[in-house]
Coordinates of C-alpha atoms in Angstrom, one line a residue:
X1209 CA -106.2 24.0 18.8
X1210 CA -102.6 25.0 18.3
X1211 CA -100.2 22.9 20.4
X1212 CA -97.3 24.8 21.9
X1213 CA -94.1 23.1 21.3
X1214 CA -92.1 22.6 24.5
X1215 CA -88.4 22.4 24.4
X1216 CA -87.1 19.5 26.4
X1217 CA -84.3 20.4 28.8
X1218 CA -81.3 18.3 27.9
X1219 CA -78.4 18.6 30.2
X1220 CA -74.9 17.9 29.0
X1221 CA -72.8 15.3 30.8
X1222 CA -70.7 17.9 32.7
X1223 CA -73.9 19.6 33.7
X1224 CA -75.4 16.4 35.0
X1225 CA -72.2 15.7 37.0
X1226 CA -72.2 19.2 38.5
X1227 CA -75.8 19.0 39.4
X1228 CA -75.4 15.5 40.9
X1229 CA -72.6 16.6 43.1
X1230 CA -74.6 19.6 44.3
X1231 CA -77.6 17.5 45.2
X1232 CA -75.3 15.0 47.1
X1233 CA -73.6 17.8 49.0
X1234 CA -76.9 19.4 50.0
X1235 CA -78.4 16.1 51.2
X1236 CA -75.2 15.4 53.2
X1237 CA -75.2 18.9 54.7
X1238 CA -78.8 18.4 55.9
X1239 CA -78.0 15.1 57.5
X1240 CA -74.8 16.4 59.2
X1241 CA -76.8 19.4 60.6
X1242 CA -79.1 17.1 62.5
X1243 CA -78.7 16.8 66.3
X1244 CA -78.1 13.1 65.9
X1245 CA -74.9 13.8 64.0
X1246 CA -73.2 16.0 66.6
X1247 CA -71.6 14.5 69.7
X1248 CA -71.9 17.8 71.7
X1249 CA -74.9 19.8 72.8
X1250 CA -77.2 21.2 70.1
X1251 CA -76.1 20.7 66.5
X1252 CA -73.5 21.7 63.9
X1253 CA -74.1 25.1 62.3
X1254 CA -75.4 24.6 58.8
X1255 CA -72.3 26.3 57.3
X1256 CA -70.0 23.8 59.1
X1257 CA -72.2 20.9 58.0
X1258 CA -72.1 22.2 54.4
X1259 CA -68.3 22.6 54.5
X1260 CA -67.9 19.1 55.9
X1261 CA -70.3 17.6 53.4
X1262 CA -68.5 19.3 50.5
X1263 CA -65.2 18.1 51.8
X1264 CA -66.4 14.5 52.1
X1265 CA -68.2 14.5 48.7
X1266 CA -65.2 16.1 47.0
X1267 CA -63.0 13.6 48.8
X1268 CA -60.9 16.4 50.2
X1269 CA -60.6 15.8 53.9
X1270 CA -60.4 19.3 55.2
X1271 CA -62.4 19.7 58.4
X1272 CA -63.4 22.7 60.6
X1273 CA -63.7 20.5 63.7
X1274 CA -62.4 17.2 65.1
X1275 CA -64.2 14.5 63.2
X1276 CA -63.4 11.7 65.6
X1277 CA -64.4 13.6 68.7
X1278 CA -67.2 16.0 67.6
X1279 CA -69.3 13.6 65.5
X1280 CA -71.5 10.7 66.6
X1281 CA -71.3 7.3 64.8
X1282 CA -74.3 8.5 62.7
X1283 CA -72.3 11.6 61.6
X1284 CA -69.2 9.5 60.8
X1285 CA -71.3 7.1 58.7
X1286 CA -72.7 10.0 56.8
X1287 CA -69.2 11.1 56.0
X1288 CA -68.2 7.6 55.1
X1289 CA -71.1 7.3 52.6
X1290 CA -70.4 10.7 51.1
X1291 CA -66.7 9.7 50.7
X1292 CA -67.6 6.4 49.0
X1293 CA -70.2 8.0 46.6
X1294 CA -68.0 11.0 46.0
X1295 CA -64.9 9.0 45.4
X1296 CA -66.4 6.4 43.0
X1297 CA -68.7 9.0 41.5
X1298 CA -72.5 9.2 42.0
X1299 CA -73.0 8.1 38.4
X1300 CA -71.0 4.9 39.1
X1301 CA -73.2 4.3 42.2
X1302 CA -76.3 5.0 40.1
X1303 CA -75.1 2.4 37.6
X1304 CA -74.7 -0.1 40.4
X1305 CA -78.4 0.4 41.3
X1306 CA -79.3 0.0 37.7
X1307 CA -77.4 -3.3 37.6
X1308 CA -79.2 -4.5 40.7
X1309 CA -82.6 -3.6 39.2
X1310 CA -81.5 -5.1 35.9
X1311 CA -82.3 -1.8 34.1
X1312 CA -80.7 -1.0 30.7
X1313 CA -78.1 1.8 30.6
X1314 CA -79.2 4.4 28.1
X1315 CA -76.8 6.0 25.6
X1316 CA -77.1 9.4 27.4
X1317 CA -76.2 7.7 30.7
X1318 CA -73.2 6.1 28.9
X1319 CA -72.0 9.6 27.8
X1320 CA -72.3 10.9 31.4
X1321 CA -70.3 7.8 32.6
X1322 CA -67.7 8.5 30.0
X1323 CA -67.3 12.1 31.3
X1324 CA -67.3 10.9 34.9
X1325 CA -64.7 8.2 34.3
X1326 CA -62.5 10.3 32.0
X1327 CA -62.8 7.5 29.5
X1328 CA -61.8 8.1 25.9
X1329 CA -65.2 6.9 24.5
X1330 CA -68.6 5.7 25.5
X1331 CA -67.9 2.3 24.1
X1332 CA -67.0 -0.2 26.8
X1333 CA -67.7 2.3 29.6
X1334 CA -70.4 0.2 31.3
X1335 CA -68.0 -2.8 31.3
X1336 CA -65.4 -0.4 32.9
X1337 CA -67.9 0.6 35.6
X1338 CA -68.5 -3.0 36.5
X1339 CA -64.8 -3.5 36.9
X1340 CA -64.5 -0.2 39.0
X1341 CA -67.2 -1.4 41.4
X1342 CA -65.6 -4.9 41.8
X1343 CA -62.0 -3.5 42.1
X1344 CA -63.0 -0.9 44.7
X1345 CA -64.9 -3.4 46.8
X1346 CA -62.1 -5.9 46.8
X1347 CA -59.4 -3.3 47.5
X1348 CA -61.3 -1.6 50.3
X1349 CA -62.3 -4.9 51.8
X1350 CA -58.7 -6.1 51.8
X1351 CA -57.5 -2.8 53.3
X1352 CA -60.2 -3.0 56.0
X1353 CA -59.1 -6.6 57.0
X1354 CA -55.4 -5.6 57.2
X1355 CA -56.0 -2.5 59.2
X1356 CA -58.5 -4.3 61.5
X1357 CA -55.9 -7.0 62.2
X1358 CA -53.4 -4.4 63.3
X1359 CA -55.7 -2.2 65.3
X1360 CA -57.3 -5.2 67.1
X1361 CA -54.0 -5.3 69.0
X1362 CA -54.6 -2.0 70.7
X1363 CA -58.4 -1.5 70.8
X1364 CA -61.6 -3.6 71.2
X1365 CA -62.3 -5.8 68.2
X1366 CA -65.6 -4.1 67.2
X1367 CA -63.9 -0.7 67.3
X1368 CA -61.0 -2.1 65.3
X1369 CA -63.4 -3.4 62.6
X1370 CA -65.1 0.0 62.4
X1371 CA -61.8 1.9 62.2
X1372 CA -60.5 -0.6 59.6
X1373 CA -63.6 -0.1 57.3
X1374 CA -63.7 3.7 57.8
X1375 CA -60.0 4.4 57.2
X1376 CA -59.8 1.9 54.3
X1377 CA -62.6 3.6 52.4
X1378 CA -61.2 7.1 53.4
X1379 CA -57.6 6.3 52.3
X1380 CA -58.5 4.4 49.1
X1381 CA -60.8 7.2 48.0
X1382 CA -58.0 9.8 48.8
X1383 CA -60.3 11.5 51.3
X1384 CA -58.0 11.9 54.3
X1385 CA -60.7 11.8 57.0
X1386 CA -59.6 10.0 60.2
X1387 CA -61.1 9.2 63.6
X1388 CA -58.1 9.3 65.8
X1389 CA -59.2 12.6 67.3
X1390 CA -61.5 10.5 69.5
X1391 CA -58.4 9.4 71.5
X1392 CA -57.5 12.0 74.1
X1393 CA -53.9 13.0 74.1
X1394 CA -53.2 11.5 70.7
X1395 CA -52.3 13.6 67.7
X1396 CA -54.6 13.6 64.7
X1397 CA -54.2 11.8 61.4
X1398 CA -51.6 8.9 61.4
X1399 CA -48.8 10.7 63.3
X1400 CA -49.0 8.1 66.1
X1401 CA -48.0 5.4 63.5
X1402 CA -45.0 7.2 61.9
X1403 CA -42.7 4.3 62.8
X1404 CA -45.2 1.5 62.2
X1405 CA -44.1 -0.4 59.0
X1406 CA -47.4 -2.3 58.7
X1407 CA -49.7 0.8 58.8
X1408 CA -47.3 2.8 56.5
X1409 CA -47.2 0.1 53.9
X1410 CA -50.9 -0.6 53.9
X1411 CA -51.7 3.1 53.7
X1412 CA -49.3 3.7 50.9
X1413 CA -50.7 0.8 48.8
X1414 CA -54.2 2.0 49.3
X1415 CA -53.3 5.6 48.4
X1416 CA -51.3 4.4 45.3
X1417 CA -54.1 2.2 44.0
X1418 CA -56.7 4.9 44.6
X1419 CA -54.5 7.5 42.9
X1420 CA -53.6 5.8 39.7
X1421 CA -57.2 5.3 38.6
X1422 CA -59.3 2.3 37.6
X1423 CA -58.3 2.3 34.0
X1424 CA -54.7 1.7 35.1
X1425 CA -55.7 -0.9 37.6
X1426 CA -57.7 -2.7 34.9
X1427 CA -54.7 -2.6 32.6
X1428 CA -52.4 -4.1 35.4
X1429 CA -54.8 -6.9 36.1
X1430 CA -55.0 -7.9 32.4
X1431 CA -51.2 -7.5 31.8
X1432 CA -50.3 -11.1 32.7
X1433 CA -52.7 -12.2 29.9
X1434 CA -52.0 -9.8 27.1
X1435 CA -48.5 -8.5 28.1
X1436 CA -49.5 -5.0 27.1
X1437 CA -50.1 -1.7 28.8
X1438 CA -51.9 1.3 27.2
X1439 CA -50.0 4.6 26.7
X1440 CA -52.1 6.1 29.5
X1441 CA -51.1 3.4 32.0
X1442 CA -47.4 3.7 31.0
X1443 CA -47.4 7.4 31.5
X1444 CA -49.3 7.3 34.8
X1445 CA -47.2 4.5 36.3
X1446 CA -43.8 5.9 35.3
X1447 CA -44.7 9.5 36.3
X1448 CA -46.1 8.3 39.6
X1449 CA -43.0 6.3 40.4
X1450 CA -40.7 9.2 39.5
X1451 CA -42.7 11.6 41.7
X1452 CA -42.8 9.2 44.6
X1453 CA -39.0 8.7 44.5
X1454 CA -38.2 12.4 44.0
X1455 CA -40.7 13.5 46.6
X1456 CA -39.3 11.0 49.2
X1457 CA -35.7 12.2 48.6
X1458 CA -36.6 15.9 48.7
X1459 CA -38.6 15.6 51.9
X1460 CA -35.9 13.3 53.5
X1461 CA -33.2 15.9 52.7
X1462 CA -35.2 18.9 53.7
X1463 CA -36.5 17.4 57.0
X1464 CA -33.6 15.1 58.0
X1465 CA -32.3 17.5 60.6
X1466 CA -35.6 19.0 61.7
X1467 CA -36.1 18.2 65.4
X1468 CA -39.9 18.5 65.0
X1469 CA -40.3 16.0 62.2
X1470 CA -37.7 13.4 61.0
X1471 CA -34.7 14.0 63.2
X1472 CA -35.9 12.1 66.3
X1473 CA -37.0 9.0 64.3
X1474 CA -35.0 5.9 63.5
X1475 CA -33.6 5.5 59.9
X1476 CA -36.6 3.3 59.0
X1477 CA -39.0 5.8 60.6
X1478 CA -37.4 8.6 58.6
X1479 CA -37.7 6.7 55.4
X1480 CA -41.3 5.7 56.0
X1481 CA -42.2 9.3 57.1
X1482 CA -40.8 10.8 54.0
X1483 CA -42.2 8.2 51.6
X1484 CA -45.7 8.3 53.0
X1485 CA -45.7 12.1 52.9
X1486 CA -44.5 11.9 49.2
X1487 CA -47.2 9.4 48.3
X1488 CA -50.0 11.1 50.2
X1489 CA -49.2 14.7 49.2
X1490 CA -50.6 14.2 45.7
X1491 CA -54.2 14.0 47.0
X1492 CA -54.7 11.6 49.9
X1493 CA -54.4 13.9 53.0
X1494 CA -52.9 11.2 55.2
X1495 CA -49.8 12.2 57.1
X1496 CA -47.5 10.8 59.8
X1497 CA -45.6 14.1 60.1
X1498 CA -46.7 17.4 61.6
X1499 CA -47.0 19.6 58.5
X1500 CA -47.1 22.8 60.5
X1501 CA -43.6 22.0 62.0
X1502 CA -42.0 21.4 58.6
X1503 CA -39.6 23.8 57.1
X1504 CA -41.1 26.3 54.7
X1505 CA -39.2 24.8 51.7
X1506 CA -40.8 21.4 52.5
X1507 CA -44.2 23.0 52.8
X1508 CA -43.8 24.7 49.4
X1509 CA -42.6 21.4 47.8
X1510 CA -45.7 19.6 49.3
X1511 CA -47.8 22.3 47.6
X1512 CA -46.2 21.5 44.2
X1513 CA -47.0 17.8 44.7
X1514 CA -50.6 18.6 45.7
X1515 CA -51.0 20.8 42.6
X1516 CA -49.7 18.0 40.3
X1517 CA -52.2 15.6 41.9
X1518 CA -53.2 12.1 41.0
X1519 CA -54.1 10.3 37.8
X1520 CA -57.3 10.9 35.6
X1521 CA -60.1 8.6 36.4
X1522 CA -59.2 8.4 40.0
X1523 CA -60.7 10.1 43.1
X1524 CA -57.6 12.3 43.4
X1525 CA -57.4 16.0 42.4
X1526 CA -54.8 18.4 41.1
X1527 CA -54.0 19.0 37.4
X1528 CA -53.2 15.3 37.1
X1529 CA -49.9 13.6 36.4
X1530 CA -50.7 13.1 32.7
X1531 CA -51.2 16.8 32.3
X1532 CA -47.9 17.4 34.1
X1533 CA -46.1 14.9 31.8
X1534 CA -47.5 16.5 28.7
X1535 CA -46.3 19.9 29.9
X1536 CA -42.8 18.6 30.6
X1537 CA -42.9 16.8 27.2
X1538 CA -43.9 20.1 25.4
X1539 CA -41.1 22.0 27.1
X1540 CA -38.5 19.3 26.2
X1541 CA -39.8 19.2 22.6
X1542 CA -39.5 23.0 22.3
X1543 CA -36.0 23.0 23.7
X1544 CA -34.9 20.3 21.3
X1545 CA -36.5 21.9 18.3
X1546 CA -39.0 19.0 17.9
X1547 CA -42.5 19.5 16.5
X1548 CA -44.2 16.6 18.3
X1549 CA -44.3 15.4 21.8
X1550 CA -43.4 11.7 21.8
X1551 CA -44.0 9.5 24.8
X1552 CA -43.2 5.7 24.7
X1553 CA -42.9 5.9 20.9
X1554 CA -46.4 7.5 20.6
X1555 CA -47.1 11.0 19.3
X1556 CA -49.4 13.1 21.5
X1557 CA -52.3 14.7 19.7
X1558 CA -52.4 18.5 19.5
X1559 CA -55.8 18.7 21.2
X1560 CA -54.4 16.9 24.3
X1561 CA -51.6 19.5 24.5
X1562 CA -54.0 22.4 24.2
X1563 CA -56.2 20.8 26.9
X1564 CA -53.2 20.3 29.2
X1565 CA -52.1 23.9 28.8
X1566 CA -55.6 25.3 29.3
X1567 CA -56.3 23.2 32.4
X1568 CA -53.0 24.1 34.0
X1569 CA -53.3 27.8 33.3
X1570 CA -56.9 27.9 34.6
X1571 CA -55.9 26.0 37.7
X1572 CA -53.0 28.3 38.3
X1573 CA -55.1 31.4 37.9
X1574 CA -57.8 30.1 40.1
X1575 CA -55.3 29.2 42.9
X1576 CA -53.6 32.5 42.7
X1577 CA -56.8 34.6 42.8
X1578 CA -58.3 32.4 45.6
X1579 CA -55.1 32.8 47.7
X1580 CA -55.3 36.6 47.2
X1581 CA -59.0 36.7 48.3
X1582 CA -58.4 34.4 51.3
X1583 CA -55.4 36.5 52.4
X1584 CA -57.9 39.4 52.8
X1585 CA -60.6 37.5 54.6
X1586 CA -58.2 35.5 56.9
X1587 CA -55.7 36.7 59.4
X1588 CA -52.9 34.1 58.6
X1589 CA -49.5 33.9 57.0
X1590 CA -49.6 34.0 53.3
X1591 CA -47.8 30.7 53.0
X1592 CA -50.4 29.1 55.2
X1593 CA -53.2 30.7 53.1
X1594 CA -51.6 29.5 49.8
X1595 CA -51.1 26.0 51.3
X1596 CA -54.7 25.7 52.3
X1597 CA -55.9 27.1 48.9
X1598 CA -53.8 24.5 46.9
X1599 CA -55.0 21.8 49.3
X1600 CA -58.7 22.6 48.8
X1601 CA -58.4 23.0 45.0
X1602 CA -56.3 19.8 44.6
X1603 CA -58.7 18.0 47.1
X1604 CA -55.6 16.9 49.0
X1605 CA -57.0 17.6 52.5
X1606 CA -53.7 18.7 54.1
X1607 CA -53.7 21.7 56.4
X1608 CA -51.3 23.9 58.3
X1609 CA -54.0 24.8 60.7
X1610 CA -56.0 27.5 58.9
X1611 CA -59.1 25.4 58.2
X1612 CA -60.0 25.2 61.9
X1613 CA -59.8 29.0 62.2
X1614 CA -61.6 30.0 59.0
X1615 CA -64.1 32.9 59.0
X1616 CA -67.5 32.3 57.5
X1617 CA -66.4 34.0 54.3
X1618 CA -63.3 31.8 54.1
X1619 CA -65.4 28.6 54.6
X1620 CA -67.8 29.6 51.8
X1621 CA -64.9 30.3 49.5
X1622 CA -63.2 27.0 50.2
X1623 CA -66.5 25.2 49.6
X1624 CA -66.6 26.6 46.1
X1625 CA -62.9 25.9 45.6
X1626 CA -63.3 22.2 46.7
X1627 CA -66.3 21.8 44.4
X1628 CA -64.5 23.3 41.4
X1629 CA -61.4 21.3 42.2
X1630 CA -63.4 18.0 42.2
X1631 CA -65.1 18.7 38.9
X1632 CA -62.2 20.4 37.2
X1633 CA -62.3 24.0 35.9
X1634 CA -62.7 22.9 32.3
X1635 CA -65.6 20.6 33.0
X1636 CA -67.3 23.2 35.1
X1637 CA -66.8 25.8 32.4
X1638 CA -68.4 23.4 29.9
X1639 CA -71.3 22.8 32.2
X1640 CA -72.0 26.5 32.5
X1641 CA -71.7 27.4 28.8
X1642 CA -74.1 26.6 26.0
X1643 CA -73.4 23.9 23.5
X1644 CA -70.5 25.0 21.3
X1645 CA -71.1 25.4 17.6
X1646 CA -68.5 24.6 15.0
X1647 CA -66.7 27.6 13.5
X1648 CA -67.7 28.2 9.8
X1649 CA -64.4 30.0 8.9
X1650 CA -60.9 30.4 10.1
X1651 CA -58.9 33.7 10.3
X1652 CA -55.6 34.0 8.5
X1653 CA -52.5 32.9 10.5
X1654 CA -50.5 35.6 12.4
X1655 CA -47.2 35.5 14.3
X1656 CA -46.2 37.2 17.5
X1657 CA -42.8 37.4 19.2
X1658 CA -42.3 35.2 22.3
X1659 CA -39.5 35.2 24.7

């Protein structure tokens, strides 16, 4: 007998990640479409359930209904679990199960973890995952305790505990879901707490820690011992600080005299409102100001912050701050006639520069094309359509009101956009293309005129 050889299907790490997110989204959509998840009569339509499951898994925060009012506790817990798994990564959660079962992590799984964590190599990635799980648990627990202590002053203790846990997980994972829609007569998100220093500070710390990534958090915790930060951490921390300060000043200046946002607030309220918006815009989706009442210049600036996004290895989206810094460095190097990009006395490798340019250009093209399509399917202002498009792709979760009015075609399109934004266009392209082969020859160099 002649044995037929069967080719074993081997998925690349990006393909495994894409498939894992798809399975997680589909499971979540089925659970949210159950009657037990909907607070009203009947159930959510499957498309609305699919949209919400995608938004939660991709830690975006966009919602086509009022989360706090329209979902039961079961539905809210489904969103909470999806946010936690989607924020930390399903491979990280799978590794946690393997730790509990005392199962060995294979080399293939280490490669997938490397891709999921945006780590530079497979070496030490399991140790990093252990740290990720510990740090996430401690930060979320601390945030939950702090928020519970504040909200226990205005609601029953049990509800305060529930709100503290839900919002701590949601804010730290940069998801942007909130339950304040369950209070009649109160605006959504954190608008009610625009002048509350405690809520503002806790929220900003959670957003900041969730946005800088676990590699940087690990570096910061070991800094007192080794007195050294990696180049990645130096770039992320310095760029994040600059963006927060610049963002705060720009929003403060643009909205200072706006009677619908900052003008009625006290000086401290103005400062906290502008600062939280600056911190949150790069992926968190938490806001204490009415975005739809902002001036168009401010709304466009918020779009820029959303497009830049958070740091690699975090739950945040966008092109990432490191990509933005490399692009700025490349521009300055070209203007100064320098050949290399140098950051903190370190030269940036050419492949990093090519990847930054490719990622940014693909992201820009995707956002532009998506906005053009949505402007056809949706009856809305173009600025509102563009804002929603950037928010979905950057998984920022901020909205000017379009999401609640989306057509079915618009919902499907934003579902795809949130999914691509969470994985990244480059990773998605790798997952859909066959394994690349090394080129056997190179063409002669040519020159074209630029500028």
